[in-house]
PDB file of C-alpha atoms in Angstrom:
ATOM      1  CA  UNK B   1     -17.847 -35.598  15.847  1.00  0.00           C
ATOM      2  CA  UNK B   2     -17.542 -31.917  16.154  1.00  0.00           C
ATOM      3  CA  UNK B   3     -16.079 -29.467  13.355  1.00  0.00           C
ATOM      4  CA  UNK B   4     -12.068 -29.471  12.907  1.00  0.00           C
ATOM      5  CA  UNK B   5     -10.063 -26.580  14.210  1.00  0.00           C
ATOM      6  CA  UNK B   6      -8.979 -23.917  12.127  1.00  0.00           C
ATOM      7  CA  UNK B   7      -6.018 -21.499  13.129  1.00  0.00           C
ATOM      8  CA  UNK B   8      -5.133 -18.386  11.412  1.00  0.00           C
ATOM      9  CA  UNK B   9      -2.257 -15.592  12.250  1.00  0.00           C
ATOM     10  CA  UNK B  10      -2.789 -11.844  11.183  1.00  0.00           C
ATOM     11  CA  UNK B  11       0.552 -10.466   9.737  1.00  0.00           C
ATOM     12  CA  UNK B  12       1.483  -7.020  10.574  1.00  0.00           C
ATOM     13  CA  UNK B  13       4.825  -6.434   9.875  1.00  0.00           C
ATOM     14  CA  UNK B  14       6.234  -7.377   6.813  1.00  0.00           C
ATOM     15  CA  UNK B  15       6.617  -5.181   3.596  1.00  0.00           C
ATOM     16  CA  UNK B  16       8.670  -6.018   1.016  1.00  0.00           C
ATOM     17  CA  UNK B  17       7.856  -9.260  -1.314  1.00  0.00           C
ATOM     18  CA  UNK B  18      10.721 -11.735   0.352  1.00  0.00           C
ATOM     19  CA  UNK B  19       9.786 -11.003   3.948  1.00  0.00           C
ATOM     20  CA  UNK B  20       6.026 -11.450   3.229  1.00  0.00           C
ATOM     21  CA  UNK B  21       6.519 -14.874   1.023  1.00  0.00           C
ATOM     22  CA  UNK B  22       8.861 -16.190   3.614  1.00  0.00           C
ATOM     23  CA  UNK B  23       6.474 -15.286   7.055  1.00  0.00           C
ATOM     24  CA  UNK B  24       3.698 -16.951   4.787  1.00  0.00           C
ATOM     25  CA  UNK B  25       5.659 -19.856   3.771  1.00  0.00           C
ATOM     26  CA  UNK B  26       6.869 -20.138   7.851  1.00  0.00           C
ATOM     27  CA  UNK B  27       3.019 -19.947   8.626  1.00  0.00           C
ATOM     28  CA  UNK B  28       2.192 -22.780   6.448  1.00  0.00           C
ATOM     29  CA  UNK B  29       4.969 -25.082   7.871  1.00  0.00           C
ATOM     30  CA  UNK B  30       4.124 -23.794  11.431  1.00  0.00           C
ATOM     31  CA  UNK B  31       0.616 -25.915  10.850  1.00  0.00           C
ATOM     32  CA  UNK B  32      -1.798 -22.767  10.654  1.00  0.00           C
ATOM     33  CA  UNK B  33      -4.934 -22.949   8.285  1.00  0.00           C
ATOM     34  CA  UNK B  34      -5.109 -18.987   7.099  1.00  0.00           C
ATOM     35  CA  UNK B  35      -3.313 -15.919   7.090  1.00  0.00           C
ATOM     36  CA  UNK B  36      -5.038 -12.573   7.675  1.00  0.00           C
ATOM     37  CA  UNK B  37      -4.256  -9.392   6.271  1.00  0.00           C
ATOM     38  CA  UNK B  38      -6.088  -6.166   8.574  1.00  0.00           C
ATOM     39  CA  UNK B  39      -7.259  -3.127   5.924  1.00  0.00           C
ATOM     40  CA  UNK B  40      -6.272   0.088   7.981  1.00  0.00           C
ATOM     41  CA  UNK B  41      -5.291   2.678   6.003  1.00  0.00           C
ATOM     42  CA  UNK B  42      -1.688   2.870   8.093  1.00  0.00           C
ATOM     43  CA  UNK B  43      -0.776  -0.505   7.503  1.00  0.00           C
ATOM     44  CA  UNK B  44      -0.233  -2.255   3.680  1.00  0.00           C
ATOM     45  CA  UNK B  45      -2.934  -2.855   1.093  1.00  0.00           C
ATOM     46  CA  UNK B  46      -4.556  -6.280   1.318  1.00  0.00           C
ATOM     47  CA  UNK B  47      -5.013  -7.409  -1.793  1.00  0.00           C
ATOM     48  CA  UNK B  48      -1.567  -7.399  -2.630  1.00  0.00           C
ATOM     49  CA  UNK B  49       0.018  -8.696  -0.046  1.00  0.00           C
ATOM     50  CA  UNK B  50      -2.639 -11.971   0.181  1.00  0.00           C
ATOM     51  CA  UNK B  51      -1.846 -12.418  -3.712  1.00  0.00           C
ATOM     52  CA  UNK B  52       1.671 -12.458  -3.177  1.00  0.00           C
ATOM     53  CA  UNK B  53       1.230 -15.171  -0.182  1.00  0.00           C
ATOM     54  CA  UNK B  54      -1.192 -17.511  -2.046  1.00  0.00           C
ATOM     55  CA  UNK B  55       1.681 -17.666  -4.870  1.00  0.00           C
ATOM     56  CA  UNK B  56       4.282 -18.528  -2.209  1.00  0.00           C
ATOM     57  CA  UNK B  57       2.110 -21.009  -1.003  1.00  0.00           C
ATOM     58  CA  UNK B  58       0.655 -24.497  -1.818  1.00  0.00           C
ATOM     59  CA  UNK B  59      -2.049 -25.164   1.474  1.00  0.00           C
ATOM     60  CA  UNK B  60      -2.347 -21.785   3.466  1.00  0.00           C
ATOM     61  CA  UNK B  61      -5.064 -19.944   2.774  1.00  0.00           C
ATOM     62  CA  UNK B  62      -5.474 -16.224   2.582  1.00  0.00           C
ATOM     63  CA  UNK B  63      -8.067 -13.985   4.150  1.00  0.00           C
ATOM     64  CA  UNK B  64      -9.379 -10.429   5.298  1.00  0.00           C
ATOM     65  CA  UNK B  65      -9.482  -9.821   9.133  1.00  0.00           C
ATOM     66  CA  UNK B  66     -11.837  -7.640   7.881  1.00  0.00           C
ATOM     67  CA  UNK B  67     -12.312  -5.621   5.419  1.00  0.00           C
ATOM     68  CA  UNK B  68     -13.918  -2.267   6.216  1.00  0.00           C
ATOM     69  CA  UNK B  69     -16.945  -2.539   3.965  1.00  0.00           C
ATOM     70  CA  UNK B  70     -17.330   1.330   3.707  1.00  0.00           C
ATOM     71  CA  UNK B  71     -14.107   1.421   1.896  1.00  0.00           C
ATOM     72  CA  UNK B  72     -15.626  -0.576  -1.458  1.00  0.00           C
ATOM     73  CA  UNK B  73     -18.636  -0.301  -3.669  1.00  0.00           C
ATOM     74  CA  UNK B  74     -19.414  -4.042  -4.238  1.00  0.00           C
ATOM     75  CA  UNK B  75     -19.242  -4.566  -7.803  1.00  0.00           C
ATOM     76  CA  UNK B  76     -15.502  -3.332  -7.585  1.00  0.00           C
ATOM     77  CA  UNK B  77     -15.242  -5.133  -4.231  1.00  0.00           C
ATOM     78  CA  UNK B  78     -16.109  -8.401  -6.134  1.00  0.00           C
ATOM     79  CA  UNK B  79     -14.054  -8.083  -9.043  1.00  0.00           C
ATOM     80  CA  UNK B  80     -10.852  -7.781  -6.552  1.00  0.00           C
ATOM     81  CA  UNK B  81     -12.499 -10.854  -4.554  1.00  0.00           C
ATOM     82  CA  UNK B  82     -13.166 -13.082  -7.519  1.00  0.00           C
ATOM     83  CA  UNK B  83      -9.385 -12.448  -8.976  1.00  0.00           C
ATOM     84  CA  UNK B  84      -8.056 -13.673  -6.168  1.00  0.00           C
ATOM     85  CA  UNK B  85     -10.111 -16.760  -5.503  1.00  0.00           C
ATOM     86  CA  UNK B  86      -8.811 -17.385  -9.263  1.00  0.00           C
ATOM     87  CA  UNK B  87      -5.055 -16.579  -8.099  1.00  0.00           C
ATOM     88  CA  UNK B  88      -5.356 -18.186  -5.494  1.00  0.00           C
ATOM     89  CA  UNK B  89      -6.844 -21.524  -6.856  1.00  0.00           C
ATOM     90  CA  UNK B  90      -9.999 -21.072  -4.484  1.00  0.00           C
ATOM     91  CA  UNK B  91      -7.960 -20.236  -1.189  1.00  0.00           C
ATOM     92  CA  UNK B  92      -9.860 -16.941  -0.006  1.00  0.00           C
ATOM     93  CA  UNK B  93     -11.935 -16.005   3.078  1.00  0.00           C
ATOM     94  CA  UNK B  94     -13.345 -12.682   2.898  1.00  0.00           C
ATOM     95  CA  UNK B  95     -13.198 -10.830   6.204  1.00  0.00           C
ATOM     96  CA  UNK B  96     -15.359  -8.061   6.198  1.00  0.00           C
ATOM     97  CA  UNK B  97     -16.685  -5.521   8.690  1.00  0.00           C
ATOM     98  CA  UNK B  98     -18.240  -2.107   9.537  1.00  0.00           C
ATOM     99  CA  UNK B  99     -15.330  -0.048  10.237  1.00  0.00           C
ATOM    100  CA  UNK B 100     -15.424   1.951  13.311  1.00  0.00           C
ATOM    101  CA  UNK B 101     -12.432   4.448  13.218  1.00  0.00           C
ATOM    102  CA  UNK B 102     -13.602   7.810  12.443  1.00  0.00           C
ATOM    103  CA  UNK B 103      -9.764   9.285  11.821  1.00  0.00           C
ATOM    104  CA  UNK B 104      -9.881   6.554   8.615  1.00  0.00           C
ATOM    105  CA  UNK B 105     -13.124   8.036   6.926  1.00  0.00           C
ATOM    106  CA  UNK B 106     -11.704  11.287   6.752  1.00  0.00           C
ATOM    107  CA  UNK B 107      -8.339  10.533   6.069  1.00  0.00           C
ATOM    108  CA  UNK B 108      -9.830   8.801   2.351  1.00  0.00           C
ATOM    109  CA  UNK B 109     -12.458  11.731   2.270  1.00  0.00           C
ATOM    110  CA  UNK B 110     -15.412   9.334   3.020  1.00  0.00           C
ATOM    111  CA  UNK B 111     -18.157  10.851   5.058  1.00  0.00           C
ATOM    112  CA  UNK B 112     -18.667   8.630   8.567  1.00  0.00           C
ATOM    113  CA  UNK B 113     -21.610   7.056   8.847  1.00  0.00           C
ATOM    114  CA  UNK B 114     -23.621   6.217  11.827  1.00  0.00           C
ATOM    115  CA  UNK B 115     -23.078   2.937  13.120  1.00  0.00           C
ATOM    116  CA  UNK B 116     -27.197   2.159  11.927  1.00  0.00           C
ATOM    117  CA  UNK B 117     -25.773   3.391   8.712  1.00  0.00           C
ATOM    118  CA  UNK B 118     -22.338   1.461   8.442  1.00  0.00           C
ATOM    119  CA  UNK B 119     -23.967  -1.911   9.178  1.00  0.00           C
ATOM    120  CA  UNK B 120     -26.770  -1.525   6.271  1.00  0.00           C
ATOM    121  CA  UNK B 121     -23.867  -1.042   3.865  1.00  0.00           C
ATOM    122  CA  UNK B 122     -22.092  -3.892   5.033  1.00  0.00           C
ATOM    123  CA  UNK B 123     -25.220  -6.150   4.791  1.00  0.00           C
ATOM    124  CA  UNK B 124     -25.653  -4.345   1.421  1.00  0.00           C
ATOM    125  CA  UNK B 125     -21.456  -5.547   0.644  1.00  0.00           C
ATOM    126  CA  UNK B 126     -22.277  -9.237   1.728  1.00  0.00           C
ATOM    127  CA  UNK B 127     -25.158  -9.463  -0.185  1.00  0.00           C
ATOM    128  CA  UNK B 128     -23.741  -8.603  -3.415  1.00  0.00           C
ATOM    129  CA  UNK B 129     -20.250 -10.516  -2.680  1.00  0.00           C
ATOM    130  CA  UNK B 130     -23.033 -13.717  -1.496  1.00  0.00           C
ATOM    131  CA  UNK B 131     -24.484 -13.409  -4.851  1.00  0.00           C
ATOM    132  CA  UNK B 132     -21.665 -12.714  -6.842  1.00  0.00           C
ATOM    133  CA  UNK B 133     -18.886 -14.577  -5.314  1.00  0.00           C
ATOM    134  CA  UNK B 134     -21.182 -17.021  -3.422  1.00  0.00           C
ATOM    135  CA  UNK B 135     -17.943 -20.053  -3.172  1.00  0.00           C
ATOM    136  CA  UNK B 136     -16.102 -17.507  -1.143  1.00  0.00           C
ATOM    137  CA  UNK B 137     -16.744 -17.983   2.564  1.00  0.00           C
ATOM    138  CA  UNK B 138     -17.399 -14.905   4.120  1.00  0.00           C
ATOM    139  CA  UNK B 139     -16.801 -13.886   7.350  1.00  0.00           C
ATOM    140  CA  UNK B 140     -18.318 -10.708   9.746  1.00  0.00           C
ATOM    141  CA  UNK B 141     -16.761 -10.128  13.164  1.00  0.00           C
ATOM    142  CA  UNK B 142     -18.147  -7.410  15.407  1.00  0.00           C
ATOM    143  CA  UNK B 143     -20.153  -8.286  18.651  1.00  0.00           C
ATOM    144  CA  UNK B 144     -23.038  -5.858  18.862  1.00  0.00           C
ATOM    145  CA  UNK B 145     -27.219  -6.907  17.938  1.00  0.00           C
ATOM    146  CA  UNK B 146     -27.286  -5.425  14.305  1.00  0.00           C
ATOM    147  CA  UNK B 147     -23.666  -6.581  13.033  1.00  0.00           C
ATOM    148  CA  UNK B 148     -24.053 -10.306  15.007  1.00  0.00           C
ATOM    149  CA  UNK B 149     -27.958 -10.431  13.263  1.00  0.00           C
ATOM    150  CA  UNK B 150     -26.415 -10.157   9.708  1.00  0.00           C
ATOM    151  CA  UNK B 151     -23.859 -11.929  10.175  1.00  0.00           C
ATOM    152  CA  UNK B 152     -25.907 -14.607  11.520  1.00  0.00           C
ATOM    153  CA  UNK B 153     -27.988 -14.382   8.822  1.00  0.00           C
ATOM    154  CA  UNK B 154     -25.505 -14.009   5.493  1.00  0.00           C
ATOM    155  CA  UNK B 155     -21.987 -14.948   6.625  1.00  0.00           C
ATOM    156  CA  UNK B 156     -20.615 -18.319   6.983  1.00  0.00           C
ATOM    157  CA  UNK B 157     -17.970 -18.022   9.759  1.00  0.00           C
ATOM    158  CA  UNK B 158     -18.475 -15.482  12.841  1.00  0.00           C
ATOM    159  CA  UNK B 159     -15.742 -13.857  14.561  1.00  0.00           C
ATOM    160  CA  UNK B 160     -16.184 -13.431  18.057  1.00  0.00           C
ATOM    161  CA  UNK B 161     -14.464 -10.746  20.009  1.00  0.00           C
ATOM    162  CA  UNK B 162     -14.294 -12.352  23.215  1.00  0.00           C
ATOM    163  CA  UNK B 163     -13.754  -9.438  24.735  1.00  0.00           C
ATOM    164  CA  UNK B 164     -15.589  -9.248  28.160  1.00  0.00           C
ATOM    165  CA  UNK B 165     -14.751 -11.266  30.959  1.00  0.00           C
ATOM    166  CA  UNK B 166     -16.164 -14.662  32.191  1.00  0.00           C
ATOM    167  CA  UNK B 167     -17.016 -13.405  36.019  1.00  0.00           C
ATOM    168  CA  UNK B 168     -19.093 -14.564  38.655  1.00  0.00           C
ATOM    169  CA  UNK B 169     -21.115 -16.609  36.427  1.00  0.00           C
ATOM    170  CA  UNK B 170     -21.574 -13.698  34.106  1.00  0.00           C
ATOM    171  CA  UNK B 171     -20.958 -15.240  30.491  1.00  0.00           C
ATOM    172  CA  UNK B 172     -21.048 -12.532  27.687  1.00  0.00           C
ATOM    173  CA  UNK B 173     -19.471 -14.965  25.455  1.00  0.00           C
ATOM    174  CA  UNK B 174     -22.356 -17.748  25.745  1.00  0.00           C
ATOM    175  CA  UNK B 175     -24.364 -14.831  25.630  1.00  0.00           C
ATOM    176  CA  UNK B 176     -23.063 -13.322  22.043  1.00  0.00           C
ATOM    177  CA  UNK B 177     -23.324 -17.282  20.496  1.00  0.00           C
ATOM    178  CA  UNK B 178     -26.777 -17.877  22.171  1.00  0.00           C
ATOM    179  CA  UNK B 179     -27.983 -14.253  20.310  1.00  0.00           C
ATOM    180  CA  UNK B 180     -26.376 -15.467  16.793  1.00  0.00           C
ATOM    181  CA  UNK B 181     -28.448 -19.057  17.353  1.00  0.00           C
ATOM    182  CA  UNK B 182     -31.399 -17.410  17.742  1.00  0.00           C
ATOM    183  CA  UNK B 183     -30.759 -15.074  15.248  1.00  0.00           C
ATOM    184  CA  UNK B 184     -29.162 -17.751  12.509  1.00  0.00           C
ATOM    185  CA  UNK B 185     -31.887 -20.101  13.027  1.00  0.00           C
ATOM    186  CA  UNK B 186     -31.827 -23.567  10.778  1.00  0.00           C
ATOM    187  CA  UNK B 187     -28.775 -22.345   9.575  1.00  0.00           C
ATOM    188  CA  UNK B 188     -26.883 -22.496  12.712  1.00  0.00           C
ATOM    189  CA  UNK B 189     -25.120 -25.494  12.855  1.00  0.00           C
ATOM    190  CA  UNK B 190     -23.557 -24.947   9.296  1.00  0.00           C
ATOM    191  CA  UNK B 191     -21.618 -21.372  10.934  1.00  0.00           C
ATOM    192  CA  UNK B 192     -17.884 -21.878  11.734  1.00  0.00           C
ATOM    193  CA  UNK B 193     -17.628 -19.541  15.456  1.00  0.00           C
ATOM    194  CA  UNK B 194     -14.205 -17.889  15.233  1.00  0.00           C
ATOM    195  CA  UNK B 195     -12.411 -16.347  18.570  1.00  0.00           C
ATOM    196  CA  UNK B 196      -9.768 -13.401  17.584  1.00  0.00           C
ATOM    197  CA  UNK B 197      -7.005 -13.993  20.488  1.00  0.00           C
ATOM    198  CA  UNK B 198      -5.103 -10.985  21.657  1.00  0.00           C
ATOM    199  CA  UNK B 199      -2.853 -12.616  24.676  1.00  0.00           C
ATOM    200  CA  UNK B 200      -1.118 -15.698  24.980  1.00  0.00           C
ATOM    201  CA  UNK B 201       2.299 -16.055  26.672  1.00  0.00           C
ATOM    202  CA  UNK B 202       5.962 -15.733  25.166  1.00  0.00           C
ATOM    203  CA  UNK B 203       7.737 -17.487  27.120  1.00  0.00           C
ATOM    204  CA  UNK B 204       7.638 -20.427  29.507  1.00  0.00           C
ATOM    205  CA  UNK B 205       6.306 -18.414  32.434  1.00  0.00           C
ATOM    206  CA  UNK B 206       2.602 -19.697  31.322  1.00  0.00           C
ATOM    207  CA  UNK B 207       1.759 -15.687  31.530  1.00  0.00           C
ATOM    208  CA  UNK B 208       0.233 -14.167  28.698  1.00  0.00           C
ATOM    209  CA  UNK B 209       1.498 -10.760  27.081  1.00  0.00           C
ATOM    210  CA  UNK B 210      -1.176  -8.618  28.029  1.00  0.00           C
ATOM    211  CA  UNK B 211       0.109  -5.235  26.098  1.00  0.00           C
ATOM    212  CA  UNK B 212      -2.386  -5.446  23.690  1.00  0.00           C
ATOM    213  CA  UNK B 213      -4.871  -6.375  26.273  1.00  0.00           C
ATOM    214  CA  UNK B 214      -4.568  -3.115  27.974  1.00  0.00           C
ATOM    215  CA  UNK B 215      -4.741  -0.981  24.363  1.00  0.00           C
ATOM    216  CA  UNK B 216      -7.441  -2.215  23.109  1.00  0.00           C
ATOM    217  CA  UNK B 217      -9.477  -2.833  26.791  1.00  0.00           C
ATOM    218  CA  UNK B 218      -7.840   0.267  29.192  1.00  0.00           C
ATOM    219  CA  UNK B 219     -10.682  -0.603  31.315  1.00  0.00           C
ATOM    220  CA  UNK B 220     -10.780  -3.797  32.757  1.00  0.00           C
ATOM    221  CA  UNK B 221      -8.285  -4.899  35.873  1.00  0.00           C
ATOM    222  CA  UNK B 222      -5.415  -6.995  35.228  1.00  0.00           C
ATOM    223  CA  UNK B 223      -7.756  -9.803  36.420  1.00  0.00           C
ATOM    224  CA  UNK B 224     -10.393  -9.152  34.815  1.00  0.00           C
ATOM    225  CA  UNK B 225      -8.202  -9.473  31.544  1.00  0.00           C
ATOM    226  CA  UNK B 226      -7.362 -12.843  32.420  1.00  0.00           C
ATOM    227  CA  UNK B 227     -10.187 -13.623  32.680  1.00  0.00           C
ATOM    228  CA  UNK B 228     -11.459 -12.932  29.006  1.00  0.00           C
ATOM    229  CA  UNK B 229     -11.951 -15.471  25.945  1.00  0.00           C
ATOM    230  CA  UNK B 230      -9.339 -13.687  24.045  1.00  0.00           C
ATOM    231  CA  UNK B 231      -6.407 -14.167  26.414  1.00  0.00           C
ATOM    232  CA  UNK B 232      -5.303 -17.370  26.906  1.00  0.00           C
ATOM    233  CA  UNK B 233      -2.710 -18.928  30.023  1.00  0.00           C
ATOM    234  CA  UNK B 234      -0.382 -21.453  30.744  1.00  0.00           C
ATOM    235  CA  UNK B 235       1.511 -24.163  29.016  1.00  0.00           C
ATOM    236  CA  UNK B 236       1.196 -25.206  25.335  1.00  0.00           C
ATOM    237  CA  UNK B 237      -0.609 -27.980  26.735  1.00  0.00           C
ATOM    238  CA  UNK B 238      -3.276 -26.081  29.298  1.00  0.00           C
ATOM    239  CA  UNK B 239      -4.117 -24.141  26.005  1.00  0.00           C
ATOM    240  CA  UNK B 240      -4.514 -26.732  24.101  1.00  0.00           C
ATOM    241  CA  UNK B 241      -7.050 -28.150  26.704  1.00  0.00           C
ATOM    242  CA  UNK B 242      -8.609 -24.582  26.839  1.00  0.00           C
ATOM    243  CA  UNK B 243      -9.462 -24.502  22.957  1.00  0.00           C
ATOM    244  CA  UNK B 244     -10.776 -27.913  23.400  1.00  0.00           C
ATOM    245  CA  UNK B 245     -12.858 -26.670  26.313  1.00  0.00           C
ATOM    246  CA  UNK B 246     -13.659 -24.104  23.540  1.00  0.00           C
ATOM    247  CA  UNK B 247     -15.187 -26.032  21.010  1.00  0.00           C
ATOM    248  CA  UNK B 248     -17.204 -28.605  23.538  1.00  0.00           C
ATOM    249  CA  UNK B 249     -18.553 -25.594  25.504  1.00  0.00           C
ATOM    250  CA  UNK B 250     -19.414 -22.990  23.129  1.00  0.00           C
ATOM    251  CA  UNK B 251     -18.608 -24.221  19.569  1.00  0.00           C
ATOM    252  CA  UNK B 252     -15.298 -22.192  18.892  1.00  0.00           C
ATOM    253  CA  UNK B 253     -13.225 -24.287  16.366  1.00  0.00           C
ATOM    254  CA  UNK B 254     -11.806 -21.312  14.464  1.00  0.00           C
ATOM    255  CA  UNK B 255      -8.688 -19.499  16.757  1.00  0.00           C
ATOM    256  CA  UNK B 256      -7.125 -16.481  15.268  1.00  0.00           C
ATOM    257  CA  UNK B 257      -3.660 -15.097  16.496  1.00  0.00           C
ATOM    258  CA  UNK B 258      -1.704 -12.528  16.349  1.00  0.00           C
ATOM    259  CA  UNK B 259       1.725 -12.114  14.249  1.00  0.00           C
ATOM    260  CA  UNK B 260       3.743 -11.521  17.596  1.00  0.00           C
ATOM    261  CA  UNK B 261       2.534 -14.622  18.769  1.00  0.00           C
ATOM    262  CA  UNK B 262       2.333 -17.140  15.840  1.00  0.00           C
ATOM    263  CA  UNK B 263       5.478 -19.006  16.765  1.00  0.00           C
ATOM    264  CA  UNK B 264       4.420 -19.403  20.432  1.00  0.00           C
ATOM    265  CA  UNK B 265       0.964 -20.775  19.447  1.00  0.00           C
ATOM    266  CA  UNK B 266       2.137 -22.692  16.921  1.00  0.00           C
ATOM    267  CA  UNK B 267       3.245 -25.455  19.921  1.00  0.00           C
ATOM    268  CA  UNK B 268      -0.099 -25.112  20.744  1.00  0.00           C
ATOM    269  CA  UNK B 269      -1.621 -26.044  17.034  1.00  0.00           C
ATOM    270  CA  UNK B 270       1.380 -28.981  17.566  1.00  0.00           C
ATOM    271  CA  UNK B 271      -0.995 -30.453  20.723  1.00  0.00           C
ATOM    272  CA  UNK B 272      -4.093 -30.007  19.004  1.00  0.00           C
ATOM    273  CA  UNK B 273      -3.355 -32.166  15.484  1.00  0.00           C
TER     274      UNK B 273
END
């Protein structure tokens, strides 16, 4: 019997301590597993806004979808992570990542590493939190060698950017989870694979909302989009059967949505349990 789903929703939008309580209480009723809370410096602070949804809610759990590890020195970085794991009564995933947006390092007066650089700090980050906070799952997203080797190597979930397309017998997604096998070793089959989903439809049409598609991947043709791991088509039911195809093709159990879509996917979480 393979691993049980997991479904988490990133929340964008809310601000203010009702609106954020109630999304996260709507989440939890909706059937998802986690919410995520981004760290960019235009959008709200995480730590607050994951405390104040663990104390609205009883199940959900709260995470980082990611942290940018050049932001924190770990000892301070833990301190934050182990108060909320107390909070929170043990429901915390910490997200974390390299960061990659230039504009951000200089806006908080950080010199911007090189990407060599930013990933040996983040495998410096996990290895402190994995000694210090070592009942906190942790989990690295990215897709390139370095960032996919340590996360192999020191996370326990992997997030998967799905990002290329599935062409002509061209599989960069088999690819990326066939590198992290290698890479993981013995300690393989104890990672939870995570896909981050940027398209899904909004309506009954079965066609997926592909605006944030074409900002975050100008460069691929409309079909070429569709044809990606992170967008998904069709009825509640055909994505159901998709994520199942998922998890018995590749090992994805862990599906990660965005805000704008949580209500739509949440019919699909209702086919799936």
């Amino acid at each position: 019997m393979g691993r049980d789903f997991r479904f988490g929703v990133g929340l964008q939008a809310a601000r203010r301590q009702k609106s954020v309580q109630d999304w996260a209480r709507r989440a939890e009723d909706m059937g998802y597993d986690i919410i995520h809370m981004a760290d960019h410096l235009y959008t709200t602070a995480p730590f607050p806004m994951m405390t104040a949804m663990a104390m609205a809610t009883e199940r959900l759990r709260v995470g980082t979808f990611v942290l940018n590890a050049g932001f924190y020195r770990p000892a301070l970085l833990a301190r934050d992570v182990m108060s909320l794991r107390d909070l929170s009564g043990g429901r915390f995933d910490l997200g974390l990542g390299a960061g990659y947006v230039k504009e951000e390092f200089e806006q908080a007066e950080l010199p911007y590493p090189t990407a060599g650089e930013r990933v040996a700090w983040l495998r410096h980050v996990t290895e402190h939190m994995n000694e210090h906070a070592a009942d906190v799952p942790i989990l690295i997203a990215g897709n390139g060698d370095k960032l996919l080797t340590l996360a192999a190597q020191q996370a326990n979930i992997i997030g998967l950017t799905g990002g290329h397309p599935i062409i002509g017998g061209v599989d960069p997604l088999a690819d990326r989870i066939a590198f992290v096998r290698e890479a993981a070793g013995d300690r393989f089959d104890e990672l939870e694979l995570n896909l981050s989903v940027i398209a899904l439809p909004t309506d009954n049409s079965g066609i997926p909302d592909l605006s944030l598609v074409r900002r975050f991947l100008p460069d691929l043709s409309e079909e070429e989009m569709l044809a990606t791991p992170a967008v998904f088509s069709g009825t509640p039911r055909d994505i159901a059967d998709t994520i199942r195809h998922l998890r018995d093709a590749y090992g994805v159990t862990y599906i990660t949505v965005q805000q704008q879509h949580g209500e739509e996917f949440a019919k699909v979480i209702a086919e799936l349990r």
